[in-house]
Short mmCIF file of N, CA and C in Angstrom, two decimals:
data_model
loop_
_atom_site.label_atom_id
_atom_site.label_comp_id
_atom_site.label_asym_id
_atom_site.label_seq_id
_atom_site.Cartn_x
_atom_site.Cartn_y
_atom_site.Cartn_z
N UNK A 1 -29.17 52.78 19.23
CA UNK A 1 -28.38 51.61 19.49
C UNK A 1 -28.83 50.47 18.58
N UNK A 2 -30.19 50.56 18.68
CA UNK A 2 -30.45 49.28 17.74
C UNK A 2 -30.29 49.52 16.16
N UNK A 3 -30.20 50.37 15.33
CA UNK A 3 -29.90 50.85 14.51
C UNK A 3 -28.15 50.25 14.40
N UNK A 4 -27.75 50.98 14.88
CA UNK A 4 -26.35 50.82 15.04
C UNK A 4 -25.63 49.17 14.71
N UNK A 5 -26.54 48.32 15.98
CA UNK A 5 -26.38 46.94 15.48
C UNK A 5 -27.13 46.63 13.85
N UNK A 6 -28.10 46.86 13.52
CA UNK A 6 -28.37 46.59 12.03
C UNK A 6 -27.52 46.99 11.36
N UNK A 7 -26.77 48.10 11.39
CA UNK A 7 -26.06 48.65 10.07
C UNK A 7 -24.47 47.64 10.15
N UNK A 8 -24.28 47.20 11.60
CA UNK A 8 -23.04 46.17 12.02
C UNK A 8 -23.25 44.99 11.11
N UNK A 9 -24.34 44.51 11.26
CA UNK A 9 -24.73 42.87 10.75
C UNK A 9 -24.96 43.51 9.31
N UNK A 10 -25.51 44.39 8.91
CA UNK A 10 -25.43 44.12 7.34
C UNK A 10 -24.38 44.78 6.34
N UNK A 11 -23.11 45.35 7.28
CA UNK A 11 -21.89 45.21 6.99
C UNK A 11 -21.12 44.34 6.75
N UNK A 12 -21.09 43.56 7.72
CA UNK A 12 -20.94 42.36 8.11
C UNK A 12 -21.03 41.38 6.87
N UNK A 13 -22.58 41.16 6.73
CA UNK A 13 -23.01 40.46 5.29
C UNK A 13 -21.95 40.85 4.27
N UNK A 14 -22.39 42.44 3.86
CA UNK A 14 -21.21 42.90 2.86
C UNK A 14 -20.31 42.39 2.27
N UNK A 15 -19.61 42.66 3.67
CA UNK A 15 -18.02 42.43 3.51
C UNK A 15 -17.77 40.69 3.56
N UNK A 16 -18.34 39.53 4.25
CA UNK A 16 -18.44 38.64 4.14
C UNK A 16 -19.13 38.19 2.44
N UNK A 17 -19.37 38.62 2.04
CA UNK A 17 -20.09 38.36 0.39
C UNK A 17 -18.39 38.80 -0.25
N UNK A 18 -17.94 39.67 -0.12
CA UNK A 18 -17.15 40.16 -0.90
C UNK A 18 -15.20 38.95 -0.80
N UNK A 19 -15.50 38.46 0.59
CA UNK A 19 -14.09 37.65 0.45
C UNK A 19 -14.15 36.56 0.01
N UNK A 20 -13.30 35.77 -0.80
CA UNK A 20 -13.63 34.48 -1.29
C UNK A 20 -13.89 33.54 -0.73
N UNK A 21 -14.79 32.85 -0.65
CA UNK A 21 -14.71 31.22 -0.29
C UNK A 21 -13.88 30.61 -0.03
N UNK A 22 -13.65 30.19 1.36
CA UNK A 22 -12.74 28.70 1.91
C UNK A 22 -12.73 27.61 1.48
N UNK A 23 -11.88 27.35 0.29
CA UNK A 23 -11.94 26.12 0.35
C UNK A 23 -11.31 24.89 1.34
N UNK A 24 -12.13 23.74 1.70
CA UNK A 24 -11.10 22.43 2.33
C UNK A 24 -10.69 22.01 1.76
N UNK A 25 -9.26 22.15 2.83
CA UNK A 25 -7.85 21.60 2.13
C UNK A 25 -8.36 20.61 1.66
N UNK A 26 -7.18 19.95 0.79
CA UNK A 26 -7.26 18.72 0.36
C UNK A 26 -6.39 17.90 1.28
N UNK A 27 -6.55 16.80 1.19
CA UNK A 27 -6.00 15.60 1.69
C UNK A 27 -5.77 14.35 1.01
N UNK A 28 -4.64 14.03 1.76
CA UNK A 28 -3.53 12.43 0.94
C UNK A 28 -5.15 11.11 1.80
N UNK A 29 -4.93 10.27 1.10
CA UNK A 29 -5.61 9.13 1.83
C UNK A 29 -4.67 8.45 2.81
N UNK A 30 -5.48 7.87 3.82
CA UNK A 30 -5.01 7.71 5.14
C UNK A 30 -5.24 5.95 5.52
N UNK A 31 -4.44 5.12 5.86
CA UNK A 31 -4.86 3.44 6.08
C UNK A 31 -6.04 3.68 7.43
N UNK A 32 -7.11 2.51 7.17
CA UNK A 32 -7.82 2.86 8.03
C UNK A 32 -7.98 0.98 8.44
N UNK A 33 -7.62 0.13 7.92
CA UNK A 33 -7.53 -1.34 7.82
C UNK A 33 -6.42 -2.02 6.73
N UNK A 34 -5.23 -2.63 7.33
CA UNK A 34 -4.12 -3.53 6.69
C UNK A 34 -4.05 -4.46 7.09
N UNK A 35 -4.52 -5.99 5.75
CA UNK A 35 -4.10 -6.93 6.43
C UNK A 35 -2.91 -7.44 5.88
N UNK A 36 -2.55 -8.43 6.31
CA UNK A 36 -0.83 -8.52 6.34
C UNK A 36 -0.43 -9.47 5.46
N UNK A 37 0.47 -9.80 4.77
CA UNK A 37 0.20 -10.70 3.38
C UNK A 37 1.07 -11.76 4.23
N UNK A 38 0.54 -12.97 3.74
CA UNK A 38 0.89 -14.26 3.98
C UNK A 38 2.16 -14.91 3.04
N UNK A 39 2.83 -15.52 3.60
CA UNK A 39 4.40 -16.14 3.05
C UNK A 39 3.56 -17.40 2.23
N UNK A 40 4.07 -17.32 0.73
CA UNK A 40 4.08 -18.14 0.11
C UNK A 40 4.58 -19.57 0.57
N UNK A 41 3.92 -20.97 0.07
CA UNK A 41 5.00 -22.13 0.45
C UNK A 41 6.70 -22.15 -0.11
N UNK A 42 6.44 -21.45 -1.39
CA UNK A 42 7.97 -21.34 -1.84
C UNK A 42 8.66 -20.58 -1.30
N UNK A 43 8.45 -19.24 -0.78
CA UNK A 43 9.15 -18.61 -0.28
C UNK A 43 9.75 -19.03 1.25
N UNK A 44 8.83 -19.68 1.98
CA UNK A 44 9.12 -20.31 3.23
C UNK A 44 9.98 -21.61 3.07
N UNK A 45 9.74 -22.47 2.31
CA UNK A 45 10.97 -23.21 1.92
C UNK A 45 12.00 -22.88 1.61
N UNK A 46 12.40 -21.53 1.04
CA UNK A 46 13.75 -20.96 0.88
C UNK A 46 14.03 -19.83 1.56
N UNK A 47 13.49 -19.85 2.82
CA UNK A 47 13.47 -18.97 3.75
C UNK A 47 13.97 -17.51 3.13
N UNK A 48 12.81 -17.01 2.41
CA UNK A 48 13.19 -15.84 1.39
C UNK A 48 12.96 -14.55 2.40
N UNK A 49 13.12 -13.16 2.28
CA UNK A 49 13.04 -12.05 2.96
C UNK A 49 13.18 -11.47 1.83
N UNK A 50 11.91 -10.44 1.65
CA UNK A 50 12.18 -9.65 0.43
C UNK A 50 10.88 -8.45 0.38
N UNK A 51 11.19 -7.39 -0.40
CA UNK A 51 10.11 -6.63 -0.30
C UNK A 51 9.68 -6.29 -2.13
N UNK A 52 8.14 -6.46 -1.86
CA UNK A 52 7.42 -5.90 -2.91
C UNK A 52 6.55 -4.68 -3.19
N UNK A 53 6.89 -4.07 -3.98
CA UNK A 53 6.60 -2.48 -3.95
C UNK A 53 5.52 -2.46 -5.20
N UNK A 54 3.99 -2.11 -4.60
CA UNK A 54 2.78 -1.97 -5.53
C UNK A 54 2.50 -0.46 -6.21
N UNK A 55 2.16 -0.64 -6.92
CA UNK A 55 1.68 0.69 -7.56
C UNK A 55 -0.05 0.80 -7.60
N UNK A 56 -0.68 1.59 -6.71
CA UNK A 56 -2.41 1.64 -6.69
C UNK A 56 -2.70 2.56 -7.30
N UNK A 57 -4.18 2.83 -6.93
CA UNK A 57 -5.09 4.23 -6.92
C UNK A 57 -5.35 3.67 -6.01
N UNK A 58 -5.69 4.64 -4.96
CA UNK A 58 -6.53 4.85 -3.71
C UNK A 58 -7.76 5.38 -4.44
N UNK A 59 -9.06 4.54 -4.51
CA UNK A 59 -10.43 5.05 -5.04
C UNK A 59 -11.34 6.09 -4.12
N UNK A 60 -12.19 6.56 -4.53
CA UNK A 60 -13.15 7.57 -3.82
C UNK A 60 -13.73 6.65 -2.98
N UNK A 61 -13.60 5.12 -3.05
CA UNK A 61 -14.43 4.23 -2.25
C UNK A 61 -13.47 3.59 -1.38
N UNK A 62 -12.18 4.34 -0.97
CA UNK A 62 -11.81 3.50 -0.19
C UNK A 62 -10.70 2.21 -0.68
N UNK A 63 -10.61 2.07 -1.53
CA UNK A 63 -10.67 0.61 -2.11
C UNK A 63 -9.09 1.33 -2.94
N UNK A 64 -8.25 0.24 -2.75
CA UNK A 64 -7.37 -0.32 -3.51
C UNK A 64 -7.60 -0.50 -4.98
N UNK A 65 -7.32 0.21 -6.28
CA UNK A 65 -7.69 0.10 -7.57
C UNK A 65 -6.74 -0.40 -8.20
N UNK A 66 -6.64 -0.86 -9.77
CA UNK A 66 -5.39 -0.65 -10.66
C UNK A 66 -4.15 -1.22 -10.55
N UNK A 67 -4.06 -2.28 -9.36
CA UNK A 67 -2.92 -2.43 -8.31
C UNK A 67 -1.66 -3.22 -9.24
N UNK A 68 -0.85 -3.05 -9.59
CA UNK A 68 0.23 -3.02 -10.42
C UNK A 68 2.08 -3.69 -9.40
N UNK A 69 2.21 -4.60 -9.92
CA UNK A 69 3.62 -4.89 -9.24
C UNK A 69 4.83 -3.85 -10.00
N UNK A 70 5.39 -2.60 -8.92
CA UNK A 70 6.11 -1.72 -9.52
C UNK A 70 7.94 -3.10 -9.75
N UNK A 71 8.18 -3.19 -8.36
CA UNK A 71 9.71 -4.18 -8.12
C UNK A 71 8.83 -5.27 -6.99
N UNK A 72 8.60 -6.32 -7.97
CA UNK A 72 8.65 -8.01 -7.40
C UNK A 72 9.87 -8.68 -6.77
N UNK A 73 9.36 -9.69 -6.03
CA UNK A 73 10.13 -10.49 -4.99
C UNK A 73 10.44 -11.67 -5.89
N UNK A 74 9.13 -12.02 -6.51
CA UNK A 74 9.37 -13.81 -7.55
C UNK A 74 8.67 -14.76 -5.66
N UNK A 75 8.90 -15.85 -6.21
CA UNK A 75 9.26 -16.84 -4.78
C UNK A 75 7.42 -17.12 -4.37
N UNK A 76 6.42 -16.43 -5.08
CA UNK A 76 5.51 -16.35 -4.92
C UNK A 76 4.58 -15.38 -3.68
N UNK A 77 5.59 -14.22 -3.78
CA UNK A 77 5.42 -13.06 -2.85
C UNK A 77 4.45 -12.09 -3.42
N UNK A 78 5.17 -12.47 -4.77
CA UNK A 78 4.43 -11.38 -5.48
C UNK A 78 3.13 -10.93 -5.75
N UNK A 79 2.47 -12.38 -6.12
CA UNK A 79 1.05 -12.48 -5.50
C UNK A 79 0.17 -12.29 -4.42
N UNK A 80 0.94 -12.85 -3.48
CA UNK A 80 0.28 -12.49 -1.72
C UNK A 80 0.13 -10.97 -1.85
N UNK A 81 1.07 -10.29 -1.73
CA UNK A 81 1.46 -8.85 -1.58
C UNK A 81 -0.08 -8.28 -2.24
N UNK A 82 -0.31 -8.70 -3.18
CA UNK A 82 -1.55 -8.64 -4.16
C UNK A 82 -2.76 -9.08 -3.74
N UNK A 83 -2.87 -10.26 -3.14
CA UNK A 83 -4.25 -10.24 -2.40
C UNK A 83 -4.17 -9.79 -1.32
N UNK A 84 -3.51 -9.18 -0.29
CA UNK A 84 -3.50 -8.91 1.15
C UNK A 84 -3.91 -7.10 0.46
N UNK A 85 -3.09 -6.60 -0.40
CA UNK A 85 -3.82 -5.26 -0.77
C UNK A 85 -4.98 -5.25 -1.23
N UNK A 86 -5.77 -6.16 -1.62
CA UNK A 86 -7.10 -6.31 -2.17
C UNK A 86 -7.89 -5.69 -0.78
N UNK A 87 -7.52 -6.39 0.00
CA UNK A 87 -7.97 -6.40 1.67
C UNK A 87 -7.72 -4.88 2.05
N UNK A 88 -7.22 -4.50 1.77
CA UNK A 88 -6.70 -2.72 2.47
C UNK A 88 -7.73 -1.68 2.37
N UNK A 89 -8.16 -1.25 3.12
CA UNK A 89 -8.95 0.23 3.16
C UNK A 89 -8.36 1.54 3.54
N UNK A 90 -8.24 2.42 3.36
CA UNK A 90 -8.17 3.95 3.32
C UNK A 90 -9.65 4.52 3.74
N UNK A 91 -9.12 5.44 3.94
CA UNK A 91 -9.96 7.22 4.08
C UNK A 91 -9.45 7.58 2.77
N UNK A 92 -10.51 7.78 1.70
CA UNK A 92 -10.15 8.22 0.58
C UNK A 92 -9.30 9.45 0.64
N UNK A 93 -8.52 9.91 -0.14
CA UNK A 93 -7.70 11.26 -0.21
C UNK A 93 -9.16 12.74 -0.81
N UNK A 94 -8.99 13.87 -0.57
CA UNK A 94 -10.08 14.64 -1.00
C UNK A 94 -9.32 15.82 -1.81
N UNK A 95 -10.06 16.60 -2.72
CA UNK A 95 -9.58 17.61 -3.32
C UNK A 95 -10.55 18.54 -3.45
N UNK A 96 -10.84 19.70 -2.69
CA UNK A 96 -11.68 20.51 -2.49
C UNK A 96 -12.76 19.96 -1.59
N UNK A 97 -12.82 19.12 -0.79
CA UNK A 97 -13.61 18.69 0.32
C UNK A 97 -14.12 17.20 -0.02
N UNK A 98 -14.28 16.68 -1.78
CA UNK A 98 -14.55 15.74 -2.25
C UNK A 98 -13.94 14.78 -2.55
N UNK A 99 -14.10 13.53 -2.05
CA UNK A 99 -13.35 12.08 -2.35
C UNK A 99 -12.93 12.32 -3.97
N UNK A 100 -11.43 11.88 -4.06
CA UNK A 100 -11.24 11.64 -5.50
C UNK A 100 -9.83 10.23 -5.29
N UNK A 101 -9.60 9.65 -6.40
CA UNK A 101 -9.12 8.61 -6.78
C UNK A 101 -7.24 9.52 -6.36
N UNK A 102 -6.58 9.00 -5.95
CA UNK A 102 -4.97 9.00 -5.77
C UNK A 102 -3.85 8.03 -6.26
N UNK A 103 -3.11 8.22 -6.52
CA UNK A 103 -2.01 7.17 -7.10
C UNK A 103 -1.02 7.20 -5.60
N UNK A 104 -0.26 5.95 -5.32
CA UNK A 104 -0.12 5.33 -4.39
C UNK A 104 1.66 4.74 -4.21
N UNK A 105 2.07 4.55 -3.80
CA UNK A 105 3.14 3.23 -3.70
C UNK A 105 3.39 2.33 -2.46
N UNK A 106 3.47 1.24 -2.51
CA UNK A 106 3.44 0.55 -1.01
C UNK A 106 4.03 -0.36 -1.37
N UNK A 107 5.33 -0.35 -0.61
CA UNK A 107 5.79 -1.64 0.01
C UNK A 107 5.12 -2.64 0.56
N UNK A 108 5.81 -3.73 0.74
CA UNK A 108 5.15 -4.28 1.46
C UNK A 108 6.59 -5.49 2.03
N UNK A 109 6.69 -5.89 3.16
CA UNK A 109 8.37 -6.50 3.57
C UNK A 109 7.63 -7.97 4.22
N UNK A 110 8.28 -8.88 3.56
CA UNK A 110 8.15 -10.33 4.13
C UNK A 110 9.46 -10.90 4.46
N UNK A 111 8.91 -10.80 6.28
CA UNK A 111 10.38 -10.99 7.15
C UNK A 111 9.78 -12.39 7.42
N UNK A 112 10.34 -13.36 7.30
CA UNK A 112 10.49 -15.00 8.02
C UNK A 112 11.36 -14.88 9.28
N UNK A 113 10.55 -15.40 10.12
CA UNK A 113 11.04 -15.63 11.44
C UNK A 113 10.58 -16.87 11.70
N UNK A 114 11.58 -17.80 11.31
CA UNK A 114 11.91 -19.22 11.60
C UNK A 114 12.51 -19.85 13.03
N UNK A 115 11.35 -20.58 13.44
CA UNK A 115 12.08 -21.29 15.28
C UNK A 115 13.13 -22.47 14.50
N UNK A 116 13.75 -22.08 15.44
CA UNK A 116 15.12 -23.26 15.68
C UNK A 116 15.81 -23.31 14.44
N UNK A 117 15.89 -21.86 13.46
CA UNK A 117 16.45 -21.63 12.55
C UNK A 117 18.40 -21.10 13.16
N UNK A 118 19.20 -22.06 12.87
CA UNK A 118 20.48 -21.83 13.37
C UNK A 118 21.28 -20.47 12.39
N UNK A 119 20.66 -20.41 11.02
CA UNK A 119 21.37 -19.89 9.96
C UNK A 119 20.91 -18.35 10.57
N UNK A 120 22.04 -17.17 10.43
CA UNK A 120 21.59 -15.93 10.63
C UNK A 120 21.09 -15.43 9.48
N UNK A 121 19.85 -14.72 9.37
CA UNK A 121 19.37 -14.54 7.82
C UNK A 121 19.20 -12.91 8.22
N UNK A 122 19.11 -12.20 9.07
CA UNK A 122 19.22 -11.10 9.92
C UNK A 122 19.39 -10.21 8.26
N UNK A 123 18.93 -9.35 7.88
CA UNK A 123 19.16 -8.19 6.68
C UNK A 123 19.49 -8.66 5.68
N UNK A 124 19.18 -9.83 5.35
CA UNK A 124 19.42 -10.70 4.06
C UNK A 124 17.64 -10.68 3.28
N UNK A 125 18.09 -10.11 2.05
CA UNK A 125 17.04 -9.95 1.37
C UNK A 125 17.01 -10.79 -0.44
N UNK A 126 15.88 -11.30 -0.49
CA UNK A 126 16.20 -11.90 -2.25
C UNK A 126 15.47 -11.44 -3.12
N UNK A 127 15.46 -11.71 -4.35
CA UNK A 127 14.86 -11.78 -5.39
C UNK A 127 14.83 -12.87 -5.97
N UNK A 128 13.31 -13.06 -6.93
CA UNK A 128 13.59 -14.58 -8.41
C UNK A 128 12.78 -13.64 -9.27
N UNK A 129 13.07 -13.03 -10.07
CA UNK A 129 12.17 -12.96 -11.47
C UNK A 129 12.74 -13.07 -12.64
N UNK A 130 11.92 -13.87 -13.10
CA UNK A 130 11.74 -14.18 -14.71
C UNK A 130 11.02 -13.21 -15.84
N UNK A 131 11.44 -13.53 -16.61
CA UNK A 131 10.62 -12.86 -18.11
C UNK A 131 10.59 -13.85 -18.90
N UNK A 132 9.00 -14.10 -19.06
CA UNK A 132 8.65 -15.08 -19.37
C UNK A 132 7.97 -15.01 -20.78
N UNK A 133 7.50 -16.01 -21.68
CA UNK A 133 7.06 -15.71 -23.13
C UNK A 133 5.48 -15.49 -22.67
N UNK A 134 4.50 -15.09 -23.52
CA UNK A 134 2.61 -15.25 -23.42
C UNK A 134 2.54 -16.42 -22.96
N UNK A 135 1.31 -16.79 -21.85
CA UNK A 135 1.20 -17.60 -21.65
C UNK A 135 2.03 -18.74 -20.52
N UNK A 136 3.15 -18.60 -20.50
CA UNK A 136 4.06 -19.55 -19.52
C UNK A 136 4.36 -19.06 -18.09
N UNK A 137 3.79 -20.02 -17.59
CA UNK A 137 4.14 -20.24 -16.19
C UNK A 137 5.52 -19.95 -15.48
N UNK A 138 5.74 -18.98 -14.16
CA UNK A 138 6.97 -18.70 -13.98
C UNK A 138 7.44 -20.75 -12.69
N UNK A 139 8.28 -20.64 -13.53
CA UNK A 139 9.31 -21.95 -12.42
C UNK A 139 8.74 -21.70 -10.74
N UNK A 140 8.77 -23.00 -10.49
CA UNK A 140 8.40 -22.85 -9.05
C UNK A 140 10.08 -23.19 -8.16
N UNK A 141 10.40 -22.99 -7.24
CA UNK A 141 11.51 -23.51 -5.88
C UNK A 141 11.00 -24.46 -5.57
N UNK A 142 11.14 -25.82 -5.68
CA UNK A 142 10.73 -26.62 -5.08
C UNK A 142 11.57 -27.18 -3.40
N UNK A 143 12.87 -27.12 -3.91
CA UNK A 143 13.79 -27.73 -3.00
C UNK A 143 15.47 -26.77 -3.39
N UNK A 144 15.48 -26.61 -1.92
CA UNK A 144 16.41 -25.53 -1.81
C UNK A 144 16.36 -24.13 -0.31
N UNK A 145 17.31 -23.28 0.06
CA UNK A 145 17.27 -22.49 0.56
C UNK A 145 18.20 -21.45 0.29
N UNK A 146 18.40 -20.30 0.46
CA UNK A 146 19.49 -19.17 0.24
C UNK A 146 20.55 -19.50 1.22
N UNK A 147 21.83 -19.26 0.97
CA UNK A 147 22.96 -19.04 2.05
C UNK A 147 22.55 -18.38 3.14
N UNK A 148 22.55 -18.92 4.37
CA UNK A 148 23.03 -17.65 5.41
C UNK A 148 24.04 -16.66 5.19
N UNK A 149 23.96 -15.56 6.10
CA UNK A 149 25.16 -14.38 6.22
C UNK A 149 26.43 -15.41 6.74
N UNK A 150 27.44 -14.27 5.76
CA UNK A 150 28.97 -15.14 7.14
C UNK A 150 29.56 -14.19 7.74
#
């Protein structure tokens, strides 16, 4: 009997030597902390609603890399959107069990919800961008708002 079990377990070994290695899956990176980007003064003066869509790397550290405006808002969204992702953490994505760097896209939607706002702005979305020369500053909104819906 005891024989019997030795020749089991070092079969066992054997045949365990002979099948390949498991690798762990890989995995997408996962939000593990979002903070929420703050409304520009221009954009709140023209009671703007608009979404900005970033282009990252998700790093082996967690961290937001490379972060790139794919489609801007203008209105000074564009920026926020940009430091509030600075702020963002992940669970890095893995490839064979090991943290590696990922490419990314994220929206990001700045809804204004204005008290004692009479105008329906309900699915109304804007844009402002410029193309600008080296060097020059994009125009600010100083004074003004978008139409309501009719």
């Amino acid at each position: 009997m005891r024989s019997t079990l030795i020749l089991g377990v070092a079969l066992f070994a054997e045949l365990a030597a002979l099948l390949p290695a498991q690798k762990p899956a890989d995995t997408q990176p996962s939000l593990i902390y979002r903070s929420e980007p703050e409304y520009s003064a221009e954009a709140t003066r023209a009671r703007v609603q608009a979404t900005v869509t970033l282009s990252v790397t998700v790093g082996e550290d967690g961290k937001a890399h490379d972060i790139h405006i794919e489609q801007g808002a203008g209105f000074g969204l564009d920026e926020k959107a940009v430091e509030a992702m600075e702020k963002w953490r992940f669970n890095p994505g893995t490839h064979n069990g090991q943290p590696v760097g990922l490419p990314a896209n994220i929206e990001m939607n700045f809804d204004i919800l204005a008290r004692n706002d009479k105008i329906d702005r309900s699915g109304q979305r804007a844009r402002l961008n410029f193309t600008l020369p080296p060097h020059a500053t994009r125009p600010e909104l100083l004074i003004g708002q978008l139409p309501g819906n009719q």
